[in-house]
Coordinates of C-alpha atoms and ligand atoms in Angstrom, one line a residue:
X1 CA 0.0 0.0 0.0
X2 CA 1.0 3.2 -0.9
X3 CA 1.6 5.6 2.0
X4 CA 2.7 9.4 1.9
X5 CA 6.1 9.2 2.3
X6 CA 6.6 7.7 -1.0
X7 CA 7.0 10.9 -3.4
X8 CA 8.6 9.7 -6.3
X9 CA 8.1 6.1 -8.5
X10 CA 10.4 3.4 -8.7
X11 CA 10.1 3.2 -12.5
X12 CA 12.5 5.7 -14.8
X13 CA 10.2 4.0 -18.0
X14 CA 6.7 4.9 -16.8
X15 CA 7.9 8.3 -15.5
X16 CA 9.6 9.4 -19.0
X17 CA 6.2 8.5 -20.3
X18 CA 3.9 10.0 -17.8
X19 CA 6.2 13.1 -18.9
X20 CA 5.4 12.8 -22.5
X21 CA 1.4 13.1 -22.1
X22 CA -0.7 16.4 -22.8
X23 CA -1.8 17.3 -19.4
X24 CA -4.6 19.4 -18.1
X25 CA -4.1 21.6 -14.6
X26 CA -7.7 22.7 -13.4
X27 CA -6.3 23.3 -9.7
X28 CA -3.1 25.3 -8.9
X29 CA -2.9 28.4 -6.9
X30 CA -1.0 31.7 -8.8
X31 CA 0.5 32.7 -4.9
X32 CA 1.0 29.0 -3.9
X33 CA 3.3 28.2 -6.8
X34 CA 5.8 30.7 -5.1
X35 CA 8.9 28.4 -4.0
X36 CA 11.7 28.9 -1.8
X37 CA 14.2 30.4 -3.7
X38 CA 11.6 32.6 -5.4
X39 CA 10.8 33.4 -2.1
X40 CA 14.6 34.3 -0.7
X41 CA 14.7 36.3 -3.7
X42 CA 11.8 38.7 -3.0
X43 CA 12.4 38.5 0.9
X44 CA 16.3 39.9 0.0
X45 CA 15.0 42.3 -2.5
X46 CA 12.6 43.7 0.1
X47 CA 15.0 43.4 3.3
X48 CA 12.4 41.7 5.1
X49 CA 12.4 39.7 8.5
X50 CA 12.8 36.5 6.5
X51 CA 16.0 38.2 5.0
X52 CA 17.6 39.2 8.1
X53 CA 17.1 36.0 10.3
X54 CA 20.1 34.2 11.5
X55 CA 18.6 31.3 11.1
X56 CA 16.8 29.9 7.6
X57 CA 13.7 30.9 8.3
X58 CA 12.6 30.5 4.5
X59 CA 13.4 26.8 4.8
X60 CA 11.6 26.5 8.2
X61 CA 8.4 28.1 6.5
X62 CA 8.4 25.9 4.4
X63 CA 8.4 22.8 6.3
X64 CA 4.8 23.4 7.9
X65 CA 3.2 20.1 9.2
X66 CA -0.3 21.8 10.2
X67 CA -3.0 23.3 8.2
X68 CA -2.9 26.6 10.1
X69 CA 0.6 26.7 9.6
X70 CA 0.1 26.0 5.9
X71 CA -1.8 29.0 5.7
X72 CA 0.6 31.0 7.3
X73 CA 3.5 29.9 5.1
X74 CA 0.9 31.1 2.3
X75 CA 0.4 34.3 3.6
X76 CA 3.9 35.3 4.4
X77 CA 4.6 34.3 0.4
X78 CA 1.6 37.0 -0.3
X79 CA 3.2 39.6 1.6
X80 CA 6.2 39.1 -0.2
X81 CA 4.6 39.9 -3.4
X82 CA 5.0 43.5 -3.7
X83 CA 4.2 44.8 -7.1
X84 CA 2.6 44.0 -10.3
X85 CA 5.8 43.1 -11.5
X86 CA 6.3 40.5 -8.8
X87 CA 3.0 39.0 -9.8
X88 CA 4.0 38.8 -13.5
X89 CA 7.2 37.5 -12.6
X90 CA 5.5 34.6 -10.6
X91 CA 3.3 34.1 -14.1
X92 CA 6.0 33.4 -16.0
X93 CA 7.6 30.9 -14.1
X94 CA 4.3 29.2 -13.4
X95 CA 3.4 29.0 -17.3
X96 CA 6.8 28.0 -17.9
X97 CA 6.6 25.0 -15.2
X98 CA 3.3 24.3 -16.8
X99 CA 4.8 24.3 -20.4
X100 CA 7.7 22.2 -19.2
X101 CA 5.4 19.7 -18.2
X102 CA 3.6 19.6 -21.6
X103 CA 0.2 20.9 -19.7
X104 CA -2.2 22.1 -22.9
X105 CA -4.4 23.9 -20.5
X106 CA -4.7 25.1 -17.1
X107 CA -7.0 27.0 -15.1
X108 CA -4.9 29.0 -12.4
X109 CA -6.4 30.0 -8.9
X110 CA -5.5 33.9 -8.2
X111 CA -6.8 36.0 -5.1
X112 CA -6.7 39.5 -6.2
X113 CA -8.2 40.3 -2.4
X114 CA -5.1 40.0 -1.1
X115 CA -3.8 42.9 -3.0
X116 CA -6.5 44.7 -1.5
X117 CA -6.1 44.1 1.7
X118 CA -2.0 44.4 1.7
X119 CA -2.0 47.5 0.2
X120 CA -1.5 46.8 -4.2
X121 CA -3.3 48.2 -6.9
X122 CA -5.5 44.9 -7.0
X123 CA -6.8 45.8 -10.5
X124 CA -3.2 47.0 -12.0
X125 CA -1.8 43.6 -11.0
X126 CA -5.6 41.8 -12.6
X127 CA -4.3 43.3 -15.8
X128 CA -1.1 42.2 -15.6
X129 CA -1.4 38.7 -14.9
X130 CA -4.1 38.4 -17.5
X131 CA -2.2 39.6 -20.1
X132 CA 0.8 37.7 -19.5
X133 CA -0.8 34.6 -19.3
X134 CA -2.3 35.8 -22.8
X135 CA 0.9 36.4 -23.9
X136 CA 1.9 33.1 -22.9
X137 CA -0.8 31.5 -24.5
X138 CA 0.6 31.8 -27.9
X139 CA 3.2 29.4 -27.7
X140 CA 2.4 27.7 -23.9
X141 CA -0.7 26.4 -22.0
X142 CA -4.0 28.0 -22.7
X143 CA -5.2 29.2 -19.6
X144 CA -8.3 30.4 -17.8
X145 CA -8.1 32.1 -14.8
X146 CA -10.6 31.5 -11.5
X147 CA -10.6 34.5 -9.0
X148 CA -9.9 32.7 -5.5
X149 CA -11.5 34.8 -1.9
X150 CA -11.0 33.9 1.4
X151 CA -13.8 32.6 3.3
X152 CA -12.3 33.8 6.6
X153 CA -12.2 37.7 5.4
X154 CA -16.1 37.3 4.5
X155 CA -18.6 38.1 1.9
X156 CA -17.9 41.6 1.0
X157 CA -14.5 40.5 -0.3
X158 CA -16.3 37.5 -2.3
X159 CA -18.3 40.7 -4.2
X160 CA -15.7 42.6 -4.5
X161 CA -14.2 39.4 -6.3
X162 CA -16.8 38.5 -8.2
X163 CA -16.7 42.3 -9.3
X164 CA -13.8 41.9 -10.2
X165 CA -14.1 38.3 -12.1
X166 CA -17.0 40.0 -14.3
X167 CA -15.4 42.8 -15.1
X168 CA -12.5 40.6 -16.7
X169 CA -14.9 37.9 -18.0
X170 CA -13.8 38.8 -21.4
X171 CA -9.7 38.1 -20.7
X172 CA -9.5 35.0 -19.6
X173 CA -11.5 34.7 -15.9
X174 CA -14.0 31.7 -16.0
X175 CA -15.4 31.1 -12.6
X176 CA -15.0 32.3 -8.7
X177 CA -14.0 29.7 -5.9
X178 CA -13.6 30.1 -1.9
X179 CA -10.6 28.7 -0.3
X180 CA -8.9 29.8 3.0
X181 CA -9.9 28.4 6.5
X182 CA -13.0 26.3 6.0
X183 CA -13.9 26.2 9.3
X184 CA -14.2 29.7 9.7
X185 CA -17.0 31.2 8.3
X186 CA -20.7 29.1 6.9
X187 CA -21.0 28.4 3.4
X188 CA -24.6 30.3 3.3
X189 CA -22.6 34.0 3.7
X190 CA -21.7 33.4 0.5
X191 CA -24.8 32.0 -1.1
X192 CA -25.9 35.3 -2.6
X193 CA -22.3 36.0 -4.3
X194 CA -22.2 32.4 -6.1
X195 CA -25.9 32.7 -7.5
X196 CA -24.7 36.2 -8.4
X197 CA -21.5 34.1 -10.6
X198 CA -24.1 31.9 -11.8
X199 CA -26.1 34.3 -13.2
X200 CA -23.4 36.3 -14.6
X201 CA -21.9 32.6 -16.7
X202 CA -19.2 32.1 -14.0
X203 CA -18.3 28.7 -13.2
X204 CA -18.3 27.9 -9.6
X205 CA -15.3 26.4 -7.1
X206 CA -15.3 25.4 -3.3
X207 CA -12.7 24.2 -0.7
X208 CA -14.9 21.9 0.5
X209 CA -13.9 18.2 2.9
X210 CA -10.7 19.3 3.2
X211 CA -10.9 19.9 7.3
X212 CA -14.1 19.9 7.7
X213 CA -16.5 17.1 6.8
X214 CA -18.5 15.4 4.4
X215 CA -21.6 18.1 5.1
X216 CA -19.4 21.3 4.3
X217 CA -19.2 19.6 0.7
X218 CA -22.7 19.0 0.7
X219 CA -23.0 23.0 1.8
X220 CA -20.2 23.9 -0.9
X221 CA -22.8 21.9 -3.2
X222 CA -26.5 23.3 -2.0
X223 CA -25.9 26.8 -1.0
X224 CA -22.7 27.7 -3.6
X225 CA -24.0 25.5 -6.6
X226 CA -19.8 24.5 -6.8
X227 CA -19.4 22.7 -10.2
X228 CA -16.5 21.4 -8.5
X229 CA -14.9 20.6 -5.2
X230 CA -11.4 21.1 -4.1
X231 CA -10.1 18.1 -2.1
X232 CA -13.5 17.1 -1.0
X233 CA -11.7 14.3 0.8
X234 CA -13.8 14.0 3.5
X235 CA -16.8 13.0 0.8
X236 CA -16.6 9.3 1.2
X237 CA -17.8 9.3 5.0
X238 CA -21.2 9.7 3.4
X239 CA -22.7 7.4 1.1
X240 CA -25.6 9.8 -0.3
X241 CA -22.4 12.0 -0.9
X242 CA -20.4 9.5 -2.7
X243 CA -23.6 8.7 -4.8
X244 CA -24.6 12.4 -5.9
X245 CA -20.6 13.0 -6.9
X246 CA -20.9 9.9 -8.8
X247 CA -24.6 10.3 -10.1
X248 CA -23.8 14.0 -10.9
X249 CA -20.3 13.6 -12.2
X250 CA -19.5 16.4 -9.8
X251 CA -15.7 15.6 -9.9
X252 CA -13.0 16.5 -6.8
X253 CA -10.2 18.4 -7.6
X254 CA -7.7 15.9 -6.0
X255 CA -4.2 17.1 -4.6
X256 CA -2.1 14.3 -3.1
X257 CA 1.0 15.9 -2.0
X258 CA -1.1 19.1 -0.7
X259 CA -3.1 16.6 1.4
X260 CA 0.1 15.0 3.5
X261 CA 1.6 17.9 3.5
X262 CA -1.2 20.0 5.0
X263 CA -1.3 17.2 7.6
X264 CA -5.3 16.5 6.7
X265 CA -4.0 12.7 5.5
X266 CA -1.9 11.8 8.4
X267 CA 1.3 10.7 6.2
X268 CA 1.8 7.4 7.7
X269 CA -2.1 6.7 6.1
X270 CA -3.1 5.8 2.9
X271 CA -4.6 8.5 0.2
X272 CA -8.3 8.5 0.1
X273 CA -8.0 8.9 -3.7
X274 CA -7.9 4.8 -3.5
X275 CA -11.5 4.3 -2.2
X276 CA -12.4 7.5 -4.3
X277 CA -11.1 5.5 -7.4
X278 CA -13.1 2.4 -5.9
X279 CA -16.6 4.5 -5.6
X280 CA -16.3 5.6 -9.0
X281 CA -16.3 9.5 -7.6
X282 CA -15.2 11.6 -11.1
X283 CA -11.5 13.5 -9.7
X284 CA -8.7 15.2 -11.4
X285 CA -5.4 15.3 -10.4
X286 CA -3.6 18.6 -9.6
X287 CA -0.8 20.6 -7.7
X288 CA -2.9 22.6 -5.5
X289 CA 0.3 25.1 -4.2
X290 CA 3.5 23.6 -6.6
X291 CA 6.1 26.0 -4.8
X292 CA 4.6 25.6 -1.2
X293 CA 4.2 21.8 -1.5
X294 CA 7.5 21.4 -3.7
X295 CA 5.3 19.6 -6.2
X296 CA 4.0 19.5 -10.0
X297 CA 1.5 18.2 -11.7
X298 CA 4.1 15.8 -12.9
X299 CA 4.8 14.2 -9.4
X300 CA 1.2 14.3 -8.3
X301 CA 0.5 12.0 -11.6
X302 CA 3.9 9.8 -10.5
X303 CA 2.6 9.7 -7.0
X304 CA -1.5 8.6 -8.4
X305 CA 0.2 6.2 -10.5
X306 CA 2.2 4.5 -7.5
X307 CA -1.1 4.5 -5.2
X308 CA -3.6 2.9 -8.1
X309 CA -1.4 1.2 -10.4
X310 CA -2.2 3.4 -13.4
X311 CA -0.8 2.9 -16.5
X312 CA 0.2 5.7 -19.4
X313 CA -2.9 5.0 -20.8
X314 CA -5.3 5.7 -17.5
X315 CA -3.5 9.0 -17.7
X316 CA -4.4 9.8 -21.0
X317 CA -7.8 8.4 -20.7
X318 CA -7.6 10.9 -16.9
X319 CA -7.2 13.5 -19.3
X320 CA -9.8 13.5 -21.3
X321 CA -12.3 13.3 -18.4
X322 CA -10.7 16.2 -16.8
X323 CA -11.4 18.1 -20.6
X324 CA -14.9 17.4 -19.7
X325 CA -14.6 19.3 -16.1
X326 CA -12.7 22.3 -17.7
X327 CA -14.4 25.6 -17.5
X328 CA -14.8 25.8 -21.6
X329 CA -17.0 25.6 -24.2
X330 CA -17.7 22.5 -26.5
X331 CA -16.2 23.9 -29.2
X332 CA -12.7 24.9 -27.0
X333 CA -13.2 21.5 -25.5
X334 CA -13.2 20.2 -29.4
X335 CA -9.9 22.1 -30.3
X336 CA -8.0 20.6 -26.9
X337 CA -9.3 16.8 -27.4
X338 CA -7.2 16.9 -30.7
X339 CA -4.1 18.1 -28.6
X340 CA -4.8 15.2 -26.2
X341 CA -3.6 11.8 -27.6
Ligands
LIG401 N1 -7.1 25.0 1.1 C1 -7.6 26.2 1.4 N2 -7.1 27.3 0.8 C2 -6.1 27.2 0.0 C3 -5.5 26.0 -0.3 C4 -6.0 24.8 0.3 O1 -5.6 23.7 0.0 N3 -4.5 26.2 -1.2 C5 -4.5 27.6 -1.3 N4 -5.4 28.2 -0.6
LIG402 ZN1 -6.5 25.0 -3.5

């Protein structure tokens, strides 16, 4: 059995061939894809505490074992972002990892609330992710963009958001999600913003199951309308879930690494994604936070393919179904299945 500790596979053939597949991101965090020595390089440029401590302090941020702390590490990397320039810069290397990794198509998480609230021009640094990623787009990944909030700064930020994921509807922003502590604040603050996506053609995303348990995806589901669930790894304590995920296709965006790292699958347990797999629930596999978790899309389909056995071909066959979840149109969805083998 596959436990957590295990983060790379035994088997040089199948990983050169995992590498070779057209892949699909639909879950990786902009801010979260920060790594270490991105991280040294902002925290020297800006002379900040990190900078100046004696000891490594990047290294020990880094090597969070708790959730809370998780988030911490997450914020810290957000206050290190500075300008619109940072943010671009952070693009880049993203779309370049994603390239790398012959990804066709990603839709990247971005919380332009934080800029708000640590002082940036939120809508100067919109702009300028957008069109990089546009830029990009021409040779690279095709992406879409889905504008991230925090549940635990509330509902006025989640309009602000959604303001903000209208107004740049037309560039490359497909849906909304909520992420941040689950446990803080009740799905149903939150209900009014997601009919508001809904009604303006925004897909919908929660952090759902994560911490908290199989009713806060059920909540995510009823009161948000999510299209999908990030993690949703609580799910299978509740049979009526599992069936209305699997009678739905409502698919879980599923982050292996994130999930022992975050310390919600205790790392001496096995993945849930096995009995997920079993039940039949739809999931797609993705990063979650690649700098944070010192991951990629890459080693999240190496670490899958340990735990259930997979062969090339489940990945390619993976693929496609995650085409189906993407937040596109048939006829995008048409032009990417050629791409995919
Ligand atoms: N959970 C909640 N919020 C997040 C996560 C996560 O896994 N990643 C980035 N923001
Ligand atoms: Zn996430």
């Amino acid at each position: 059995m596959a436990h957590g500790n295990h983060s790379t596979i035994h088997n040089p053939q199948l990983a050169i061939e995992l590498r070779e597949i057209p892949k699909i991101e639909l879950h990786v965090h902009l801010e979260g894809s920060l790594t270490e020595s991105q991280l040294r390089y902002l925290a020297k440029k800006y002379r900040t505490p990190l900078w100046e401590s004696q000891t490594d302090a990047v290294a020990e941020l880094y090597n969070f074992q708790t959730f809370p702390d998780f988030l911490n590490a997450y914020k810290v990397c957000c206050q290190h972002l500075r300008t619109p320039e940072d943010y671009v810069q952070l693009t880049g290397s993203l779309l370049q990892q994603l390239a790398d990794q012959h990804c066709v198509y990603a839709e990247i998480l971005f919380t332009p609330s934080i800029c708000s609230r640590f002082g940036l021009p939120a809508e100067e640094v919109i702009e300028a992710v957008l069109q990089r990623s546009i830029e990009a787009s021409r040779s690279g990944p095709h992406i879409r963009w889905v504008f991230d909030t925090v549940r635990q700064w509330g509902p006025d930020l989640c309009w602000q958001t959604l303001e903000w994921a209208i107004r740049y509807q037309e560039k490359g922003v497909a849906g909304i999600c909520i992420g941040g502590d689950e446990a803080s604040e009740p799905a149903r603050r939150f209900r009014e913003v997601f009919e508001s996506a809904e009604k303006a053609g925004l897909h919908r995303v929660a952090h759902a199951g994560e911490i908290c348990d199989a009713r806060s995806v059920w909540l995510a589901i009823e009161e948000l309308r999510a299209e999908r669930i990030a993690h949703g790894i609580r799910a299978l304590q509740d049979p009526l879930l599992v069936d209305y995920l699997v009678g739905h296709r409502l698919p879980l965006d599923v982050c292996i690494t994130s999930n022992f790292k975050t310390g919600v699958v205790e790392r001496d347990q096995p993945h849930p994604i096995e009995n997920m797999a079993r039940s039949g629930i739809p999931f797609t596999l993705n990063s979650d936070d690649p700098g944070l978790f010192q991951t990629s899309l890459l080693q999240e389909w190496e670490r899958a393919a340990e735990i259930l056995h997979w062969l090339p071909e489940q990945f390619v066959t993976l693929t496609r179904q995650t085409l189906q979840y993407a937040f596109l149109t048939s006829e995008e969805r048409r032009q990417f299945q050629n791409l995919i083998r």
